[in-house]
Amino acid sequence: MSRLNEKKDYECRPYTCKDEEQVRALVKNVFGDFLGGEFWNWKYKSNPGFDPDLVMVAERDGALVGCNHWLLKDFVLSPSLETKAVLGADIAVDPACRSQGVGKTLLHSLRSSESVKIKKPSFVFMFADPSLAKRFHNPKGGYFLAPDRTAFYLKILHWGKLEDNVRRLNDQIAAGKFKDRLSGVKLNVLFKISNSPRLLFSMTENGIAVGEKDEGDVRKPDVTITADLNTLQKVGARKKRYLNMLKALLTGKLKIRGKPKSLIALYRNMWILQEIFSQKIF
Amino acid sequence: MTGFGTCKYELRIYEEGDEAEIVKLFDKAYSNYGGYVRKTPEYWRWCCLQRPDVEREGILVAMEKATREIVGYVVAGKSGSLWELTCPPHPDKKEIVTLLLDNAVSYLEQKEAASVNFAAPQADLVIGQACKERGFATSAPPKMFLSVLNFQKLVSLIANDKADELKEKFDETLLIRIKDAPFWVCDTICVNINRNEVTVDDKSRDSTIHVDVDYLTFCSLLFGSLSPFDAFTRFRLKVRPRSKTPTLLRLLSALQIKTDWSFQLSEFG
């Protein structure tokens, strides 16, 4: 382990119960509400398989700057085959100490730790965003995509999160942030997303109004956008947005209908929808 | 909640002690799959019942009215995730899944969840059909990634599981060298197969077949996401002697995990 920490001003060592408060605070700082407090207690402290020896912390001048949690599990490989494997759970690095190799050292320290040598898990499995896995987990931890055949089903019940995004944008508009860009805007855009409540955006220079549109709603849309949820997510993502939009338009997965004047207005004000859809929408 | 249901099945809220039946039901539903964590009643209690966003009212159990037998269940978290939705093969599976889905959605609407989402095996066409009829869209599933820590152990497990087949078809000593092995794995694997036994170790010895392969290719071969033939035609296997190539391809194929993998959202955590 000392070899791994050469020329580094932090040290990786196994977790002890004295670290609990600092680890919880670090995880809360990095992941926010998602894993803070109650969630950490459940996921680790109350976990029947929690083994403190499989948690590694990075320490600098007495303060924890990173941690990596592994959880030992009985993993089913096939109907007749079962093995000990570890879930590569939360890895957290203090934002002030990023890009200094702390995450990589934590990944490597656990792999070469005494407890892993004793417990002999066959492999690590974990769930991650594919782009993060490509950037970090694959080159640093030798991770590869599992041969998985899982389907994921989704149904939108309401657009509350998207309305929150609009509220945040309106706050910025009220603070005068987009004053020039919004000048003269007046456009109603109806989203018909398959199997989801219809959504009407009314864009004016004073702000954006958004709401679910029911049958009795008399407001007429200038532009109607029809798509499925998958397409909406791809077009909303920041990465390759225009390429995805072009592909969806050409394959008919995304349909945009309206008078030429309205379509030009939509094109000019596309940034508004991008601001809203690039954040979490459900 | 008791009394919600169809003429043959009814739903009730989870009761203390159901977990033993629930775990049996899960095992039955996933008996043809791999890629998930083995559940015990204790593990299930932690994983579903004690999960921070799960209330008892969100765990619904479907029962056959006549026999009081549990035929399916769903664990709905207030965040909108159905952590588990399980129904093993059954003549009325679609009816049971629909009953569970409808009531889970109603519960989540009451809790003001923005969406309902869950994972199920792609091959489960009944769940797929029930979801389609209930207006669910399919979306990209969460991605599972693997990193091998101990090749010898993994190959040994697979080889012992398939020992009868291997002993019958092969009489070889296969030496595998992993060219770019990360520092935490041993770069040599020796699989010795004869009529009496199959052994796997990390000792380099005289072999009848020698293969050089890179880490990712070997992992993909073991976990069944790449066929040995494809690996060979893409020049990712260097075999000596070359005359043994067909034997090696058959041997690697026999050492692959070929089971479909599928997981539910409860695997998170």
XYZ file of C-alpha atoms in Angstrom:
551
model
C 0.000 0.000 0.000
C 2.801 2.412 0.809
C 4.033 2.007 -2.789
C 0.721 3.388 -4.004
C 1.047 6.439 -1.823
C 4.549 7.354 -2.909
C 4.991 11.079 -3.603
C 1.384 11.694 -2.599
C 0.391 13.931 0.296
C -2.478 11.647 1.285
C -2.547 8.136 2.610
C -5.004 5.349 1.849
C -5.872 3.083 4.759
C -8.736 0.776 5.810
C -11.757 2.364 7.469
C -12.106 2.259 11.246
C -15.257 2.964 13.271
C -13.750 6.323 14.292
C -14.076 7.432 10.647
C -17.853 7.028 10.537
C -18.819 10.684 11.017
C -16.217 11.940 8.547
C -17.143 9.337 5.922
C -20.834 10.145 6.258
C -20.100 13.866 5.953
C -17.882 13.284 2.911
C -20.486 11.132 1.146
C -23.185 13.688 1.949
C -20.983 16.479 0.607
C -20.322 14.629 -2.658
C -23.720 13.034 -3.337
C -26.001 15.546 -1.589
C -29.342 14.349 -0.289
C -29.215 11.135 -2.289
C -26.811 9.342 0.002
C -26.530 11.614 2.977
C -27.332 10.585 6.538
C -30.198 8.127 6.572
C -29.227 6.528 3.266
C -25.615 5.914 4.327
C -26.795 4.357 7.578
C -29.119 2.017 5.714
C -26.734 1.161 2.904
C -23.722 0.434 5.078
C -24.264 0.456 8.823
C -27.501 -1.586 8.775
C -26.399 -3.790 5.897
C -26.099 -7.426 7.044
C -23.119 -7.809 4.690
C -21.269 -4.637 5.750
C -17.620 -5.311 6.372
C -15.568 -2.288 7.521
C -12.426 -3.982 6.157
C -13.830 -3.465 2.663
C -14.008 0.301 3.009
C -10.898 2.285 2.174
C -10.392 5.921 3.113
C -7.917 8.513 1.869
C -6.570 10.788 4.597
C -4.685 14.067 4.335
C -3.439 15.825 7.464
C -5.939 13.951 9.640
C -8.926 14.799 7.447
C -10.645 12.301 5.162
C -10.586 13.405 1.524
C -11.929 10.249 -0.101
C -13.574 6.905 0.537
C -14.457 3.804 -1.424
C -17.025 1.268 -0.229
C -17.179 -2.376 -1.249
C -19.897 -4.784 -0.110
C -19.352 -8.540 -0.199
C -22.259 -10.437 -1.796
C -23.192 -13.941 -2.934
C -23.528 -13.438 -6.659
C -25.394 -15.811 -8.967
C -23.491 -16.286 -12.236
C -25.781 -18.946 -13.678
C -28.419 -21.337 -12.278
C -25.677 -23.725 -11.134
C -22.925 -21.269 -10.306
C -22.555 -18.873 -7.399
C -19.527 -16.981 -6.140
C -18.415 -14.303 -3.708
C -18.297 -10.959 -5.491
C -18.164 -7.394 -4.264
C -20.481 -4.557 -5.140
C -18.282 -1.580 -5.921
C -20.491 0.916 -4.127
C -19.982 4.609 -3.488
C -16.634 6.153 -4.203
C -16.432 9.739 -3.011
C -13.615 12.265 -3.322
C -13.681 15.708 -1.704
C -14.346 18.187 -4.573
C -11.285 20.191 -3.443
C -9.057 17.139 -3.975
C -10.249 16.019 -7.389
C -7.843 15.363 -10.303
C -5.070 14.375 -7.897
C -5.440 10.622 -8.367
C -7.298 10.046 -5.076
C -10.109 8.056 -6.746
C -7.674 5.905 -8.697
C -5.551 5.226 -5.601
C -8.670 4.270 -3.635
C -9.730 1.857 -6.396
C -6.282 0.282 -6.488
C -5.782 0.186 -2.699
C -8.881 -1.949 -2.176
C -7.820 -4.313 -4.951
C -4.469 -4.929 -3.302
C -5.713 -4.856 0.309
C -5.166 -7.706 2.762
C -8.900 -8.168 3.358
C -9.556 -8.703 -0.353
C -6.703 -11.244 -0.437
C -8.293 -13.085 2.489
C -11.936 -12.922 1.324
C -11.042 -13.720 -2.296
C -14.006 -12.272 -4.167
C -13.980 -13.322 -7.838
C -14.903 -9.928 -9.261
C -16.357 -6.500 -8.567
C -19.682 -5.435 -10.039
C -21.096 -1.938 -9.997
C -23.662 0.323 -11.614
C -22.506 3.545 -13.213
C -23.259 6.117 -15.835
C -21.651 4.710 -19.031
C -19.786 7.946 -19.808
C -18.269 8.055 -16.289
C -17.397 4.362 -16.535
C -15.632 4.995 -19.861
C -13.721 7.964 -18.448
C -12.850 6.640 -14.989
C -13.849 3.076 -14.055
C -12.721 1.361 -17.247
C -9.171 2.767 -17.504
C -8.490 2.896 -13.751
C -10.339 -0.202 -12.527
C -10.454 -2.545 -15.530
C -14.265 -2.447 -15.651
C -16.206 -3.700 -18.670
C -19.904 -3.882 -19.512
C -21.698 -6.930 -18.089
C -23.524 -9.195 -20.545
C -26.851 -8.065 -19.208
C -30.302 -8.479 -20.776
C -32.433 -6.295 -18.547
C -35.323 -4.174 -19.811
C -36.239 -0.915 -18.108
C -39.853 0.284 -18.007
C -40.916 3.821 -17.277
C -44.147 5.728 -16.909
C -44.425 9.448 -16.267
C -47.100 10.305 -13.708
C -46.605 14.066 -13.701
C -44.082 16.625 -14.912
C -43.323 18.067 -11.480
C -39.531 17.912 -11.846
C -39.691 19.624 -15.212
C -41.897 22.321 -13.672
C -39.182 22.799 -11.031
C -36.640 23.319 -13.843
C -38.931 25.953 -15.383
C -39.299 27.642 -11.990
C -35.509 27.882 -11.671
C -35.258 29.330 -15.182
C -37.986 31.861 -14.387
C -36.063 32.939 -11.288
C -33.055 33.634 -13.523
C -35.272 35.510 -16.007
C -36.737 37.574 -13.153
C -33.183 38.414 -12.086
C -32.632 39.805 -15.600
C -30.259 37.094 -16.812
C -31.827 36.444 -20.261
C -33.409 39.837 -20.873
C -31.920 40.371 -24.376
C -32.450 36.833 -25.591
C -36.116 36.810 -24.584
C -37.015 40.081 -26.239
C -40.208 39.709 -28.335
C -40.717 36.013 -27.610
C -44.324 34.793 -27.791
C -44.719 31.108 -28.506
C -46.865 28.178 -27.318
C -45.236 24.757 -27.697
C -47.180 21.555 -27.066
C -45.280 18.365 -26.232
C -47.073 15.119 -27.000
C -44.868 12.513 -25.356
C -46.178 8.988 -25.767
C -47.858 7.549 -22.658
C -47.246 10.751 -20.674
C -49.394 13.744 -19.760
C -49.394 16.432 -22.500
C -47.297 19.444 -21.725
C -47.783 23.028 -22.898
C -45.035 25.646 -22.706
C -46.030 29.280 -23.091
C -42.932 31.373 -23.693
C -43.098 35.129 -23.342
C -40.495 37.752 -22.576
C -41.705 37.805 -18.971
C -40.972 34.131 -18.461
C -42.068 30.623 -19.211
C -45.363 29.101 -18.133
C -45.674 25.355 -18.202
C -48.520 23.023 -17.393
C -50.144 19.766 -18.263
C -52.697 20.299 -21.026
C -56.006 18.499 -20.689
C -58.775 18.149 -23.293
C -60.669 21.246 -22.079
C -57.655 23.553 -22.428
C -58.465 26.159 -25.116
C -54.901 27.502 -25.558
C -53.753 26.792 -29.109
C -50.177 25.643 -29.648
C -48.046 27.343 -32.316
C -45.785 24.317 -32.531
C -46.516 20.674 -31.671
C -43.638 18.327 -30.861
C -44.366 14.591 -30.872
C -41.857 12.033 -29.585
C -41.413 9.112 -27.246
C -39.611 9.333 -23.888
C -36.423 7.725 -25.153
C -36.086 10.238 -27.970
C -36.861 13.123 -25.637
C -34.084 12.002 -23.273
C -31.557 11.666 -26.104
C -32.415 15.048 -27.605
C -32.405 16.642 -24.141
C -28.940 15.325 -23.249
C -26.134 17.839 -23.686
C -23.931 15.354 -25.527
C -24.498 15.076 -29.319
C -27.780 16.947 -28.940
C -28.064 18.260 -32.510
C -26.913 14.993 -34.071
C -29.481 13.077 -32.015
C -32.164 15.592 -32.954
C -31.349 15.279 -36.654
C -31.369 11.476 -36.452
C -34.716 11.493 -34.616
C -36.234 13.867 -37.175
C -34.999 11.790 -40.113
C -36.246 8.514 -38.625
C -39.626 9.980 -37.706
C -39.127 9.467 -33.976
C -39.371 13.209 -33.465
C -42.038 15.220 -35.281
C -42.237 18.993 -35.162
C -45.355 20.593 -36.670
C -46.232 24.259 -37.018
C -46.361 27.231 -39.405
C -42.957 28.228 -40.878
C -42.982 31.469 -38.854
C -43.570 29.534 -35.631
C -40.896 26.959 -36.499
C -38.357 29.755 -37.038
C -39.387 31.241 -33.667
C -38.918 27.800 -32.080
C -35.460 27.454 -33.631
C -34.456 30.877 -32.291
C -35.688 30.022 -28.822
C -34.569 26.413 -28.714
C -32.110 27.373 -25.963
C -35.054 27.753 -23.551
C -36.122 24.143 -24.057
C -32.491 23.042 -23.858
C -32.096 24.793 -20.509
C -35.176 22.975 -19.216
C -34.684 19.510 -20.702
C -30.962 19.161 -20.045
C -31.698 18.814 -16.324
C -33.484 15.913 -14.649
C -37.041 15.806 -16.019
C -38.595 12.885 -14.105
C -55.729 -2.931 0.840
C -57.095 -6.461 1.377
C -59.806 -7.144 -1.132
C -58.192 -5.280 -4.046
C -57.978 -7.743 -6.853
C -59.632 -9.812 -9.507
C -61.982 -12.739 -9.102
C -59.133 -15.222 -8.587
C -56.415 -13.090 -7.002
C -56.253 -10.470 -4.305
C -53.633 -8.086 -3.004
C -52.645 -7.423 0.539
C -49.916 -5.442 2.233
C -46.765 -7.284 3.304
C -47.017 -9.018 6.659
C -44.202 -10.017 9.012
C -42.968 -13.454 7.985
C -43.825 -13.142 4.269
C -40.153 -12.798 3.373
C -39.453 -16.544 3.329
C -42.181 -17.052 0.687
C -41.097 -13.925 -1.161
C -37.488 -15.116 -1.424
C -38.674 -18.520 -2.695
C -40.805 -16.739 -5.279
C -37.847 -14.615 -6.394
C -35.632 -17.709 -6.720
C -38.304 -19.412 -8.809
C -38.758 -16.393 -11.072
C -34.985 -16.035 -11.622
C -34.130 -19.738 -11.756
C -33.046 -19.452 -15.400
C -31.058 -16.250 -14.987
C -27.762 -15.081 -13.587
C -26.363 -11.637 -12.805
C -28.017 -10.940 -9.459
C -27.330 -11.246 -5.735
C -28.580 -14.359 -3.889
C -31.314 -13.355 -1.479
C -31.993 -14.684 1.985
C -34.941 -13.523 4.121
C -32.508 -11.444 6.207
C -30.977 -9.872 3.085
C -34.432 -9.172 1.596
C -35.565 -7.453 4.815
C -32.595 -5.130 4.613
C -32.712 -4.714 0.839
C -36.451 -4.003 0.450
C -38.300 -3.655 3.752
C -35.749 -1.383 5.434
C -34.892 0.647 2.318
C -35.324 4.325 3.249
C -38.010 5.124 0.669
C -40.052 1.945 1.254
C -43.110 1.844 3.525
C -44.970 -1.373 4.387
C -47.943 -0.038 2.378
C -45.712 -0.056 -0.693
C -45.010 -3.777 -0.501
C -47.963 -5.526 -2.106
C -48.365 -9.265 -2.173
C -50.644 -10.996 -4.697
C -52.385 -14.130 -3.428
C -54.575 -16.736 -5.005
C -57.899 -16.419 -3.184
C -58.676 -20.124 -3.120
C -55.335 -21.415 -1.855
C -53.920 -18.288 -0.089
C -50.697 -18.982 -1.967
C -48.450 -15.999 -2.741
C -48.092 -15.726 -6.529
C -46.329 -12.381 -6.942
C -45.240 -9.218 -5.168
C -44.076 -5.692 -5.787
C -41.902 -3.391 -3.657
C -42.708 0.235 -4.520
C -40.483 3.003 -3.161
C -41.909 6.487 -2.672
C -39.284 7.801 -5.093
C -41.097 5.982 -7.913
C -38.847 2.948 -8.258
C -40.412 -0.496 -8.127
C -37.396 -2.069 -6.439
C -38.761 -5.539 -7.128
C -41.674 -6.762 -9.188
C -41.666 -10.529 -9.264
C -44.042 -13.098 -10.652
C -42.713 -16.532 -11.609
C -44.183 -18.428 -14.574
C -47.920 -18.947 -13.981
C -50.921 -19.532 -16.265
C -52.401 -16.184 -15.121
C -49.120 -14.306 -14.953
C -50.327 -11.377 -17.056
C -53.365 -10.883 -14.826
C -51.185 -11.000 -11.697
C -48.553 -8.610 -13.100
C -51.265 -6.176 -14.226
C -52.881 -6.304 -10.774
C -49.539 -5.587 -9.103
C -48.644 -2.807 -11.558
C -52.013 -1.052 -11.311
C -51.953 -1.012 -7.529
C -48.296 0.032 -7.349
C -49.028 2.926 -9.736
C -52.065 3.977 -7.637
C -49.918 3.906 -4.492
C -47.214 6.003 -6.162
C -49.772 8.494 -7.480
C -50.940 8.949 -3.882
C -47.331 9.526 -2.866
C -46.975 12.085 -5.697
C -44.055 10.279 -7.344
C -43.148 11.881 -10.681
C -42.670 8.574 -12.462
C -42.787 4.816 -12.028
C -39.816 2.783 -13.179
C -38.575 -0.762 -12.831
C -36.327 -3.368 -14.376
C -37.250 -6.856 -15.571
C -35.706 -9.481 -17.833
C -35.937 -8.608 -21.527
C -36.991 -12.182 -22.159
C -40.031 -11.812 -19.890
C -42.545 -11.098 -22.633
C -45.529 -11.235 -20.262
C -44.214 -8.321 -18.198
C -43.345 -6.515 -21.462
C -46.895 -6.966 -22.753
C -48.501 -5.923 -19.445
C -46.323 -2.782 -19.412
C -47.228 -1.930 -22.998
C -50.940 -2.218 -22.223
C -50.541 -0.035 -19.131
C -48.748 2.738 -21.041
C -45.175 2.124 -19.884
C -42.366 3.177 -22.192
C -39.098 1.277 -22.452
C -35.961 3.207 -21.682
C -32.219 2.553 -21.427
C -31.630 0.331 -18.359
C -28.976 1.106 -15.727
C -25.659 -0.376 -16.810
C -23.825 -3.011 -14.804
C -20.029 -3.136 -15.071
C -17.623 -5.866 -13.948
C -13.946 -6.008 -13.070
C -12.271 -9.369 -12.498
C -10.201 -9.722 -9.302
C -9.277 -13.388 -9.435
C -9.164 -15.197 -12.773
C -7.995 -18.493 -11.282
C -10.959 -18.644 -8.947
C -13.449 -17.680 -11.632
C -12.106 -20.097 -14.260
C -11.862 -22.825 -11.637
C -15.530 -22.299 -10.656
C -16.714 -22.469 -14.254
C -14.451 -25.429 -15.089
C -15.639 -27.403 -12.065
C -19.254 -26.609 -12.887
C -18.708 -28.025 -16.379
C -16.193 -30.697 -15.354
C -18.131 -33.655 -16.773
C -18.433 -32.043 -20.184
C -14.779 -30.950 -20.198
C -13.423 -34.369 -19.085
C -15.451 -36.092 -21.760
C -14.428 -33.832 -24.641
C -10.867 -32.679 -23.882
C -7.504 -33.972 -22.818
C -5.395 -30.823 -22.836
C -3.279 -28.517 -20.732
C -4.257 -24.981 -21.675
C -1.931 -22.154 -20.686
C -3.519 -18.717 -20.900
C -1.321 -15.614 -20.729
C -3.037 -12.280 -20.245
C -0.902 -9.729 -22.009
C -2.023 -6.516 -20.314
C -3.164 -7.959 -16.981
C -3.813 -5.228 -14.394
C -1.551 -5.462 -11.333
C -4.248 -7.038 -9.135
C -4.703 -10.176 -11.269
C -2.239 -12.959 -12.001
C -1.399 -13.016 -15.703
C -1.108 -16.808 -16.013
C -3.925 -19.338 -15.878
C -3.333 -23.008 -16.436
C -6.319 -25.286 -17.078
C -5.428 -28.944 -16.949
C -8.098 -31.337 -18.237
C -7.743 -35.101 -18.320
C -10.050 -38.075 -18.017
C -9.909 -37.971 -14.197
C -9.978 -34.321 -13.220
C -10.065 -30.652 -14.134
C -7.649 -28.378 -12.278
C -6.958 -24.675 -12.566
C -3.926 -22.863 -11.139
C -1.527 -20.030 -11.905
C 1.599 -22.121 -12.466
C 3.331 -21.927 -15.801
C 4.045 -25.432 -17.110
C 4.341 -27.455 -20.298
C 1.106 -27.043 -22.149
C -0.546 -28.628 -25.155
C -2.184 -25.321 -26.073
C -0.808 -21.852 -25.352
C -2.886 -18.747 -25.912
C -2.035 -15.062 -25.519
C -5.030 -12.827 -24.989
C -5.692 -9.336 -23.647
C -7.553 -8.668 -20.381
C -10.777 -7.284 -21.864
C -11.051 -10.010 -24.495
C -10.579 -12.746 -21.917
C -13.186 -11.156 -19.612
C -15.642 -10.842 -22.522
C -15.006 -14.481 -23.435
C -15.585 -15.743 -19.893
C -18.778 -13.754 -19.365
C -20.153 -14.717 -22.765
C -20.322 -11.307 -24.401
C -17.816 -12.303 -27.115
C -17.674 -15.640 -28.906
C -14.265 -17.383 -29.171
C -14.697 -17.490 -32.957
C -15.244 -13.702 -33.123
C -12.228 -13.149 -30.842
C -10.095 -15.314 -33.146
C -11.257 -13.657 -36.372
C -10.532 -10.249 -34.821
C -6.942 -11.394 -34.140
C -7.385 -11.150 -30.391
C -6.198 -14.704 -29.713
C -2.661 -15.829 -30.443
C -2.630 -19.622 -30.391
C 0.295 -22.016 -30.328
C 0.434 -24.492 -31.982
C -1.891 -23.127 -34.644
C -3.160 -26.597 -35.431
C -4.873 -26.567 -32.010
C -6.997 -23.517 -32.860
C -10.270 -25.451 -33.386
C -9.754 -27.294 -30.075
C -9.035 -24.027 -28.280
C -12.177 -22.398 -29.681
C -14.305 -25.345 -28.529
C -12.616 -25.314 -25.122
C -13.102 -21.582 -24.615
C -16.710 -21.940 -25.707
C -17.207 -24.667 -23.082
C -15.716 -22.349 -20.430
C -18.140 -19.495 -21.154
C -21.016 -18.409 -18.917
C -23.898 -18.508 -21.367
C -26.805 -17.758 -19.053
C -28.892 -14.624 -19.648
C -28.213 -12.039 -16.965
C -30.908 -9.818 -15.569
C -31.323 -7.809 -12.389
C -33.983 -5.825 -10.581
C -33.480 -2.339 -9.167
C -33.092 -3.778 -5.642
C -29.542 -4.736 -6.651
C -28.658 -1.085 -6.092
C -27.387 -0.922 -2.568
